[in-house]
Short mmCIF file of C-alpha atoms and ligand atoms in Angstrom, two decimals:
data_model
loop_
_atom_site.label_atom_id
_atom_site.label_comp_id
_atom_site.label_asym_id
_atom_site.label_seq_id
_atom_site.Cartn_x
_atom_site.Cartn_y
_atom_site.Cartn_z
CA UNK A 1 139.29 48.61 69.35
CA UNK A 2 140.19 51.14 67.17
CA UNK A 3 142.54 52.43 69.52
CA UNK A 4 144.13 56.03 68.06
CA UNK A 5 140.80 56.95 68.92
CA UNK A 6 141.11 58.58 72.76
CA UNK A 7 137.93 58.32 75.17
CA UNK A 8 136.63 61.92 75.66
CA UNK A 9 137.97 64.47 79.30
CA UNK A 10 136.75 61.96 82.56
CA UNK A 11 137.43 59.25 83.40
CA UNK A 12 134.98 59.29 86.47
CA UNK A 13 131.32 60.24 87.59
CA UNK A 14 128.80 61.38 90.30
CA UNK A 15 125.16 59.33 89.95
CA UNK A 16 123.04 62.42 91.23
CA UNK A 17 120.97 59.60 92.26
CA UNK A 18 119.64 59.50 96.27
CA UNK A 19 118.85 55.92 96.25
CA UNK A 20 122.70 55.59 95.66
CA UNK A 21 123.16 57.61 98.98
CA UNK A 22 126.69 59.63 97.20
CA UNK A 23 128.19 56.01 95.76
CA UNK A 24 130.03 56.97 92.79
CA UNK A 25 130.03 54.61 89.59
CA UNK A 26 133.85 55.00 87.34
CA UNK A 27 132.15 53.34 85.05
CA UNK A 28 130.33 55.06 82.23
CA UNK A 29 128.42 51.45 81.26
CA UNK A 30 127.32 51.83 85.37
CA UNK A 31 125.90 54.82 84.66
CA UNK A 32 124.17 54.31 81.63
CA UNK A 33 122.34 50.96 82.97
CA UNK A 34 121.55 53.20 86.78
CA UNK A 35 120.99 56.54 86.07
CA UNK A 36 117.95 58.80 86.53
CA UNK A 37 116.57 55.32 88.25
CA UNK A 38 114.86 56.48 91.63
CA UNK A 39 112.88 53.50 93.53
CA UNK A 40 109.11 53.45 92.69
CA UNK A 41 106.94 53.69 95.70
CA UNK A 42 105.35 50.74 94.69
CA UNK A 43 109.10 48.59 94.79
CA UNK A 44 108.58 47.74 90.38
CA UNK A 45 111.99 47.42 89.29
CA UNK A 46 111.08 49.16 86.49
CA UNK A 47 109.97 52.45 86.42
CA UNK A 48 106.22 51.86 84.98
CA UNK A 49 104.99 53.27 82.36
CA UNK A 50 102.39 56.01 83.96
CA UNK A 51 99.59 56.28 82.04
CA UNK A 52 98.04 59.86 83.49
CA UNK A 53 97.51 62.28 82.19
CA UNK A 54 96.94 64.65 85.89
CA UNK A 55 98.05 64.33 88.99
CA UNK A 56 95.89 64.63 91.87
CA UNK A 57 96.21 66.31 95.38
CA UNK A 58 95.22 65.50 98.83
CA UNK A 59 94.38 69.55 100.21
CA UNK A 60 93.76 72.35 98.08
CA UNK A 61 96.34 74.01 99.84
CA UNK A 62 98.44 71.40 98.76
CA UNK A 63 97.63 71.89 94.81
CA UNK A 64 98.51 75.50 95.50
CA UNK A 65 102.08 74.90 96.44
CA UNK A 66 101.89 72.63 93.46
CA UNK A 67 101.08 75.42 91.56
CA UNK A 68 103.29 77.61 93.06
CA UNK A 69 106.42 75.69 93.10
CA UNK A 70 106.66 76.32 96.09
CA UNK A 71 106.12 71.72 96.74
CA UNK A 72 108.04 69.38 93.89
CA UNK A 73 105.41 66.56 92.69
CA UNK A 74 103.63 66.29 89.37
CA UNK A 75 100.55 67.80 87.82
CA UNK A 76 99.80 67.10 84.51
CA UNK A 77 101.81 65.34 82.00
CA UNK A 78 102.42 67.67 79.33
CA UNK A 79 104.55 69.35 81.73
CA UNK A 80 106.19 66.23 83.40
CA UNK A 81 105.92 62.59 84.10
CA UNK A 82 107.60 60.31 86.05
CA UNK A 83 108.03 58.02 83.33
CA UNK A 84 109.73 60.28 81.46
CA UNK A 85 111.44 62.06 84.29
CA UNK A 86 114.16 58.80 84.15
CA UNK A 87 114.89 59.21 80.45
CA UNK A 88 115.50 62.85 81.18
CA UNK A 89 118.08 62.05 84.39
CA UNK A 90 120.08 59.24 82.78
CA UNK A 91 120.63 61.07 78.94
CA UNK A 92 122.15 64.33 81.55
CA UNK A 93 123.66 61.91 83.28
CA UNK A 94 126.25 60.48 80.97
CA UNK A 95 126.20 63.20 78.76
CA UNK A 96 127.89 65.40 81.85
CA UNK A 97 129.88 62.28 82.77
CA UNK A 98 133.27 62.93 84.55
CA UNK A 99 132.33 66.88 83.67
CA UNK A 100 131.86 67.64 86.87
CA UNK A 101 128.39 69.71 85.56
CA UNK A 102 124.48 68.89 85.72
CA UNK A 103 122.77 70.23 83.23
CA UNK A 104 118.60 69.56 82.60
CA UNK A 105 117.04 67.31 79.98
CA UNK A 106 114.13 67.84 79.14
CA UNK A 107 112.30 64.67 76.82
CA UNK A 108 110.21 65.61 73.70
CA UNK A 109 107.92 64.17 71.12
CA UNK A 110 110.73 63.94 68.26
CA UNK A 111 114.58 65.35 67.88
CA UNK A 112 112.39 68.24 65.75
CA UNK A 113 110.72 69.09 68.57
CA UNK A 114 113.74 69.14 70.44
CA UNK A 115 115.40 71.52 67.99
CA UNK A 116 112.12 73.96 67.25
CA UNK A 117 111.57 74.19 71.30
CA UNK A 118 115.39 75.12 71.16
CA UNK A 119 115.05 78.13 68.40
CA UNK A 120 112.10 79.71 69.39
CA UNK A 121 113.52 79.51 73.23
CA UNK A 122 116.71 81.35 72.34
CA UNK A 123 116.24 83.58 69.48
CA UNK A 124 114.03 86.60 68.35
CA UNK A 125 113.26 88.07 65.40
CA UNK A 126 116.79 89.61 64.02
CA UNK A 127 118.37 86.83 65.26
CA UNK A 128 120.47 84.79 62.88
CA UNK A 129 121.98 80.92 63.43
CA UNK A 130 125.20 80.82 61.48
CA UNK A 131 125.58 76.65 61.06
CA UNK A 132 127.44 74.53 57.95
CA UNK A 133 125.55 72.57 55.58
CA UNK A 134 125.71 69.24 56.02
CA UNK A 135 122.82 69.36 58.33
CA UNK A 136 120.00 67.46 58.80
CA UNK A 137 117.31 67.86 55.81
CA UNK A 138 114.40 68.66 58.52
CA UNK A 139 116.53 70.93 60.61
CA UNK A 140 117.91 72.73 57.46
CA UNK A 141 114.47 73.09 56.51
CA UNK A 142 112.87 74.25 59.38
CA UNK A 143 115.57 76.69 59.29
CA UNK A 144 115.64 78.13 55.86
CA UNK A 145 111.58 78.06 55.37
CA UNK A 146 109.73 78.07 58.76
CA UNK A 147 112.22 80.75 60.90
CA UNK A 148 112.27 83.06 58.30
CA UNK A 149 108.10 83.53 58.92
CA UNK A 150 109.70 84.56 62.05
CA UNK A 151 112.22 86.98 60.98
CA UNK A 152 115.15 84.00 61.87
CA UNK A 153 117.83 83.57 59.31
CA UNK A 154 120.41 80.69 59.29
CA UNK A 155 123.89 81.74 57.37
CA UNK A 156 124.72 78.21 56.14
CA UNK A 157 128.73 78.92 55.82
CA UNK A 158 131.80 75.92 56.22
CA UNK A 159 132.26 75.62 59.89
CA UNK A 160 135.49 73.54 58.70
CA UNK A 161 137.13 76.60 57.71
CA UNK A 162 138.10 78.53 61.13
CA UNK A 163 138.89 81.81 59.35
CA UNK A 164 135.98 82.04 57.39
CA UNK A 165 133.89 81.50 60.32
CA UNK A 166 135.85 83.90 62.32
CA UNK A 167 135.31 86.73 59.32
CA UNK A 168 131.09 85.91 58.89
CA UNK A 169 130.65 86.46 62.97
CA UNK A 170 132.82 88.94 62.28
CA UNK A 171 130.51 91.14 59.60
CA UNK A 172 127.68 90.14 61.48
CA UNK A 173 126.31 90.97 64.30
CA UNK A 174 123.03 90.15 64.39
CA UNK A 175 124.86 86.21 64.34
CA UNK A 176 122.80 84.65 67.67
CA UNK A 177 123.30 80.95 67.72
CA UNK A 178 125.80 79.27 65.91
CA UNK A 179 124.25 75.03 65.51
CA UNK A 180 126.71 72.21 65.04
CA UNK A 181 126.11 69.19 63.61
CA UNK A 182 128.92 66.88 63.80
CA UNK A 183 129.70 63.46 62.74
CA UNK A 184 126.45 64.21 59.99
CA UNK A 185 125.29 62.97 57.09
CA UNK A 186 125.48 62.02 53.49
CA UNK A 187 129.76 62.56 53.95
CA UNK A 188 130.21 62.23 57.47
CA UNK A 189 131.24 65.27 58.06
CA UNK A 190 132.82 66.34 61.24
CA UNK A 191 133.22 69.52 62.74
CA UNK A 192 136.62 70.52 65.93
CA UNK A 193 133.57 71.40 68.71
CA UNK A 194 136.02 72.29 70.69
CA UNK A 195 137.75 75.53 67.97
CA UNK A 196 133.73 76.30 66.91
CA UNK A 197 132.59 76.78 70.29
CA UNK A 198 135.39 79.02 71.31
CA UNK A 199 134.98 81.07 68.43
CA UNK A 200 131.62 81.46 68.75
CA UNK A 201 132.14 82.30 72.80
CA UNK A 202 134.50 85.50 71.19
CA UNK A 203 131.80 87.06 69.60
CA UNK A 204 128.74 85.95 72.34
CA UNK A 205 127.08 83.64 70.72
CA UNK A 206 125.16 80.41 72.40
CA UNK A 207 126.65 77.32 71.00
CA UNK A 208 124.01 74.43 70.37
CA UNK A 209 125.47 71.10 68.91
CA UNK A 210 123.10 68.21 67.47
CA UNK A 211 124.49 64.95 69.76
CA UNK A 212 122.78 62.40 67.91
CA UNK A 213 124.76 60.46 65.36
CA UNK A 214 127.72 60.57 68.37
CA UNK A 215 126.03 59.67 71.47
CA UNK A 216 127.46 60.41 74.53
CA UNK A 217 128.93 57.92 74.71
CA UNK A 218 130.86 58.42 72.13
CA UNK A 219 131.28 62.31 71.77
CA UNK A 220 130.12 64.76 74.77
CA UNK A 221 129.85 68.58 73.40
CA UNK A 222 129.57 69.68 77.05
CA UNK A 223 133.12 69.31 77.58
CA UNK A 224 133.76 72.97 76.03
CA UNK A 225 131.68 76.22 75.80
CA UNK A 226 128.34 73.68 74.57
CA UNK A 227 125.65 75.69 75.70
CA UNK A 228 122.89 73.22 74.47
CA UNK A 229 122.72 69.67 73.73
CA UNK A 230 120.03 68.47 71.38
CA UNK A 231 119.29 64.71 70.56
CA UNK A 232 116.67 62.27 67.65
CA UNK A 233 116.54 60.28 70.29
CA UNK A 234 114.66 57.65 67.56
CA UNK A 235 118.37 56.71 66.93
CA UNK A 236 120.96 55.57 69.43
CA UNK A 237 119.71 56.15 72.40
CA UNK A 238 116.80 53.97 71.84
CA UNK A 239 118.31 52.14 69.41
CA UNK A 240 115.82 49.01 68.62
CA UNK A 241 113.82 52.02 66.27
CA UNK A 242 111.10 52.15 68.44
CA UNK A 243 110.06 55.19 69.06
CA UNK A 244 110.66 58.37 68.11
CA UNK A 245 111.65 61.13 70.50
CA UNK A 246 114.11 64.03 71.11
CA UNK A 247 115.68 65.56 74.01
CA UNK A 248 117.36 69.19 74.92
CA UNK A 249 119.26 69.61 76.52
CA UNK A 250 121.40 73.10 78.56
CA UNK A 251 123.82 73.64 80.94
CA UNK A 252 122.17 77.06 81.88
CA UNK A 253 120.04 75.33 84.63
CA UNK A 254 118.07 79.20 85.36
CA UNK A 255 117.57 79.54 81.98
CA UNK A 256 116.15 75.65 81.41
CA UNK A 257 113.79 75.45 84.22
CA UNK A 258 112.03 79.30 83.67
CA UNK A 259 112.05 80.32 80.06
CA UNK A 260 112.86 77.17 78.48
CA UNK A 261 110.30 74.86 80.37
CA UNK A 262 107.72 77.24 79.90
CA UNK A 263 108.32 77.47 75.74
CA UNK A 264 108.14 73.59 75.61
CA UNK A 265 104.93 73.37 77.71
CA UNK A 266 103.41 75.56 75.82
CA UNK A 267 104.71 74.59 72.15
CA UNK A 268 103.01 70.81 74.11
CA UNK A 269 106.12 68.91 71.80
CA UNK A 270 105.91 66.83 74.99
CA UNK A 271 107.28 63.20 74.99
CA UNK A 272 104.32 60.45 77.00
CA UNK A 273 105.35 57.35 79.09
CA UNK A 274 105.31 54.73 76.84
CA UNK A 275 108.33 56.44 74.72
CA UNK A 276 110.35 57.45 77.60
CA UNK A 277 109.93 53.96 78.65
CA UNK A 278 111.30 52.55 75.62
CA UNK A 279 114.43 54.50 75.75
CA UNK A 280 115.61 54.56 79.11
CA UNK A 281 115.17 50.32 78.66
CA UNK A 282 117.49 51.38 74.99
CA UNK A 283 119.16 53.67 76.60
CA UNK A 284 120.73 50.34 79.09
CA UNK A 285 122.98 49.28 76.78
CA UNK A 286 124.24 52.06 74.98
CA UNK A 287 127.74 51.52 75.50
CA UNK A 288 127.91 47.63 74.92
CA UNK A 289 126.42 49.09 71.32
CA UNK A 290 127.85 51.59 70.37
CA UNK A 291 131.17 49.31 70.89
CA UNK A 292 130.22 47.13 69.27
CA UNK A 293 128.50 48.68 66.60
CA UNK A 294 131.88 51.00 65.76
CA UNK A 295 133.91 47.48 65.62
CA UNK A 296 131.58 45.90 63.36
CA UNK A 297 131.74 49.12 61.26
CA UNK A 298 135.74 49.39 61.23
CA UNK A 299 135.72 46.17 60.32
CA UNK A 300 132.97 47.04 57.13
CA UNK A 301 135.00 50.16 55.94
CA UNK A 302 138.46 48.25 55.49
CA UNK A 303 136.02 45.92 53.18
CA UNK A 304 134.82 48.29 51.54
CA UNK A 305 137.68 50.21 50.88
CA UNK A 306 138.83 47.59 48.82
CA UNK A 307 136.48 46.56 46.45
CA UNK A 308 136.37 46.93 42.91
CA UNK A 309 132.24 48.13 42.94
CA UNK A 310 132.85 50.37 44.97
CA UNK A 311 135.22 53.90 44.19
CA UNK A 312 134.32 56.34 47.29
CA UNK A 313 134.58 54.62 50.66
CA UNK A 314 133.23 57.76 53.54
CA UNK A 315 133.49 56.89 56.91
CA UNK A 316 135.81 58.92 59.52
CA UNK A 317 137.36 56.09 61.16
CA UNK A 318 139.63 55.58 57.83
CA UNK A 319 142.94 58.71 57.27
CA UNK A 320 141.31 59.37 54.17
CA UNK A 321 138.05 61.07 55.51
CA UNK A 322 138.93 64.60 55.13
CA UNK A 323 137.95 64.79 58.54
CA UNK A 324 139.45 62.01 59.93
CA UNK A 325 141.57 63.68 62.64
CA UNK A 326 138.85 65.76 63.67
CA UNK A 327 137.07 62.93 64.86
CA UNK A 328 139.72 61.67 66.29
CA UNK A 329 140.29 64.91 68.50
CA UNK A 330 136.80 64.61 70.19
CA UNK A 331 135.25 60.78 69.47
CA UNK A 332 135.73 58.20 71.44
CA UNK A 333 135.03 55.61 68.48
CA UNK A 334 134.57 57.14 64.70
CA UNK A 335 130.76 55.89 64.48
CA UNK A 336 128.68 52.95 63.20
CA UNK A 337 127.28 55.91 59.78
CA UNK A 338 129.29 55.32 56.83
CA UNK A 339 128.34 55.97 53.32
CA UNK A 340 129.73 54.60 49.68
CA UNK A 341 129.53 55.64 46.24
CA UNK A 342 128.86 52.62 43.53
CA UNK A 343 131.32 53.27 40.39
CA UNK A 344 128.25 52.51 38.13
CA UNK A 345 126.15 54.75 39.93
CA UNK A 346 122.44 55.18 39.55
CA UNK A 347 121.84 51.41 38.55
CA UNK A 348 124.27 49.77 41.44
CA UNK A 349 122.55 50.85 43.85
CA UNK A 350 119.54 50.15 42.79
CA UNK A 351 121.00 46.60 41.96
CA UNK A 352 122.51 46.63 45.11
CA UNK A 353 119.71 47.69 47.32
CA UNK A 354 117.89 44.99 45.86
CA UNK A 355 120.04 42.48 46.45
CA UNK A 356 120.81 42.52 50.17
CA UNK A 357 119.56 39.64 52.11
CA UNK A 358 119.83 40.71 55.91
CA UNK A 359 121.02 43.68 55.57
CA UNK A 360 117.16 46.38 56.09
CA UNK A 361 116.57 48.09 53.11
CA UNK A 362 115.48 51.45 55.47
CA UNK A 363 116.26 55.13 56.28
CA UNK A 364 117.13 56.25 60.04
CA UNK A 365 119.73 55.17 61.92
CA UNK A 366 120.94 54.14 64.82
CA UNK A 367 119.10 50.75 64.80
CA UNK A 368 121.00 47.14 66.21
CA UNK A 369 120.36 45.95 62.78
CA UNK A 370 122.50 47.52 59.63
CA UNK A 371 119.60 49.45 57.76
CA UNK A 372 121.51 50.49 53.84
CA UNK A 373 119.47 53.69 51.67
CA UNK A 374 120.08 54.73 47.99
CA UNK A 375 119.42 58.21 48.45
CA UNK A 376 118.64 59.12 45.03
CA UNK A 377 115.90 55.95 44.39
CA UNK A 378 114.60 56.54 47.38
CA UNK A 379 114.79 60.20 49.83
CA UNK A 380 116.23 62.48 47.17
CA UNK A 381 114.55 60.79 44.45
CA UNK A 382 112.36 64.04 43.54
CA UNK A 383 115.20 66.48 44.19
CA UNK A 384 116.98 67.28 40.83
CA UNK A 385 120.50 65.12 41.00
CA UNK A 386 122.79 68.43 39.85
CA UNK A 387 120.63 69.94 43.35
CA UNK A 388 121.19 66.44 45.13
CA UNK A 389 125.01 66.51 44.44
CA UNK A 390 125.21 70.35 45.99
CA UNK A 391 124.49 68.08 49.53
CA UNK A 392 127.03 65.54 48.75
CA UNK A 393 124.22 62.95 47.76
CA UNK A 394 125.97 61.27 43.79
CA UNK A 395 123.43 58.79 41.98
CA UNK A 396 125.75 55.78 43.49
CA UNK A 397 125.83 57.20 47.44
CA UNK A 398 124.96 54.25 49.65
CA UNK A 399 124.03 54.78 53.18
CA UNK A 400 124.77 52.82 55.52
CA UNK A 401 123.80 51.74 59.58
CA UNK A 402 125.91 49.05 60.43
CA UNK A 403 124.71 46.98 62.98
CA UNK A 404 125.84 44.44 65.84
CA UNK A 405 125.07 41.86 63.76
CA UNK A 406 127.86 39.40 64.08
CA UNK A 407 130.78 41.14 61.49
CA UNK A 408 130.92 38.17 59.19
CA UNK A 409 127.60 38.11 58.36
CA UNK A 410 126.97 42.15 57.46
CA UNK A 411 130.14 41.35 55.30
CA UNK A 412 128.96 38.10 53.55
CA UNK A 413 125.67 39.80 52.72
CA UNK A 414 127.50 43.25 51.53
CA UNK A 415 129.85 41.31 49.19
CA UNK A 416 126.90 39.18 47.75
CA UNK A 417 124.90 41.58 47.47
CA UNK A 418 127.67 43.93 45.61
CA UNK A 419 128.47 40.81 42.84
C1 LIG B 1 116.62 62.08 62.50
C2 LIG B 1 117.94 63.47 63.42
C3 LIG B 1 116.65 64.24 63.63
C4 LIG B 1 115.29 64.99 63.68
O1 LIG B 1 114.60 63.74 64.66
P1 LIG B 1 113.17 63.05 64.60
O2 LIG B 1 113.39 62.46 65.65
O3 LIG B 1 113.41 62.20 63.90
O4 LIG B 1 112.75 64.12 64.48
C5 LIG B 1 117.96 65.32 63.64
N1 LIG B 1 118.57 65.32 64.10
C6 LIG B 1 119.61 64.68 63.79
C7 LIG B 1 120.76 64.48 63.51
C8 LIG B 1 119.24 63.04 63.00
O5 LIG B 1 119.86 61.83 62.78
#
């Protein structure tokens, strides 16, 4: 692998799992396999899909104790479910590996549901969110089209400019949250989690970070003064494109267990046991998948960079990427996502997409297969060209999730499709 990328701080972690009796695992991959697992009462090897909406009480008194919180135990699956708990505890363990802290995760029906709970649990009318312009489309629309009707607005700036960011923070005391997403589509921009979270804390802002593209294997935002992490678990965490899901993780355990849990339960964006089961199985191979994804991505970026049909490759593993050093500082490897621009624009993009044999034409990311999409003819077809360019979406831009297939097959397919 690309040795210039440093591993995140910390090299060992404790598994908060009673079944391991305090035994410490020193490898991240071991935690991905075993973290969060509890012995099933029926001795099933895999935690079953607990397809049950409610849970029974032995006695009325036990029901009272469960409802009052005096006794731990499940009541209703919108509030919690054993299959869901395993996925939550596994991701929480991975996000804190080697950091010596404990966080709580709440699994949601989607990444957007997790982000919605975050916003509505932490912000009130009059509050503002400070964020960067290359946000996930859904998050951008939530912040600019939905939250304003609750009196919450967003200020969008270039968070890579620390001086400008400080000016904005200084000039507006209504800013209550700094929201980061790094790396981000479409040009794989990265923002500096350490510098920005420290700055936000000087101005008493809470800091949230969308860690979907990196996953906790490549990047651990909780190692910095970041309060909340969100993920679309639909992507690399699940890894196989089999379920939509999201998670919200928080450092303030008291807040997570009280107000945040209440907001999650009442908004009703809960996950379900089947999707949680698929997620847990997917995460077990996250380390081996990410190693292969990133290795393949670096090779593909090198191939594309020297190809005649291509004007530009946006990949943080390349020294030519403007955020190469930010990515190097905070990520173990530069990730599996890239984009590139075809010299011949729209028609070249359409031709490339139509010529693919093995690689898959679809949106989304994070799956084991290589996926390509052409925003100008697909997701952003109805958006006027001038507006698209504001988001860096040129006519010949291709977005790619580099999969874990054999590298030669990926390159051969791209090469024949480019001819
Ligand atoms: C997909 C995605 C989301 C939204 O997640 P869903 O699971 O589709 O709701 C949020 N952030 C990023 C970075 C994403 O890629």
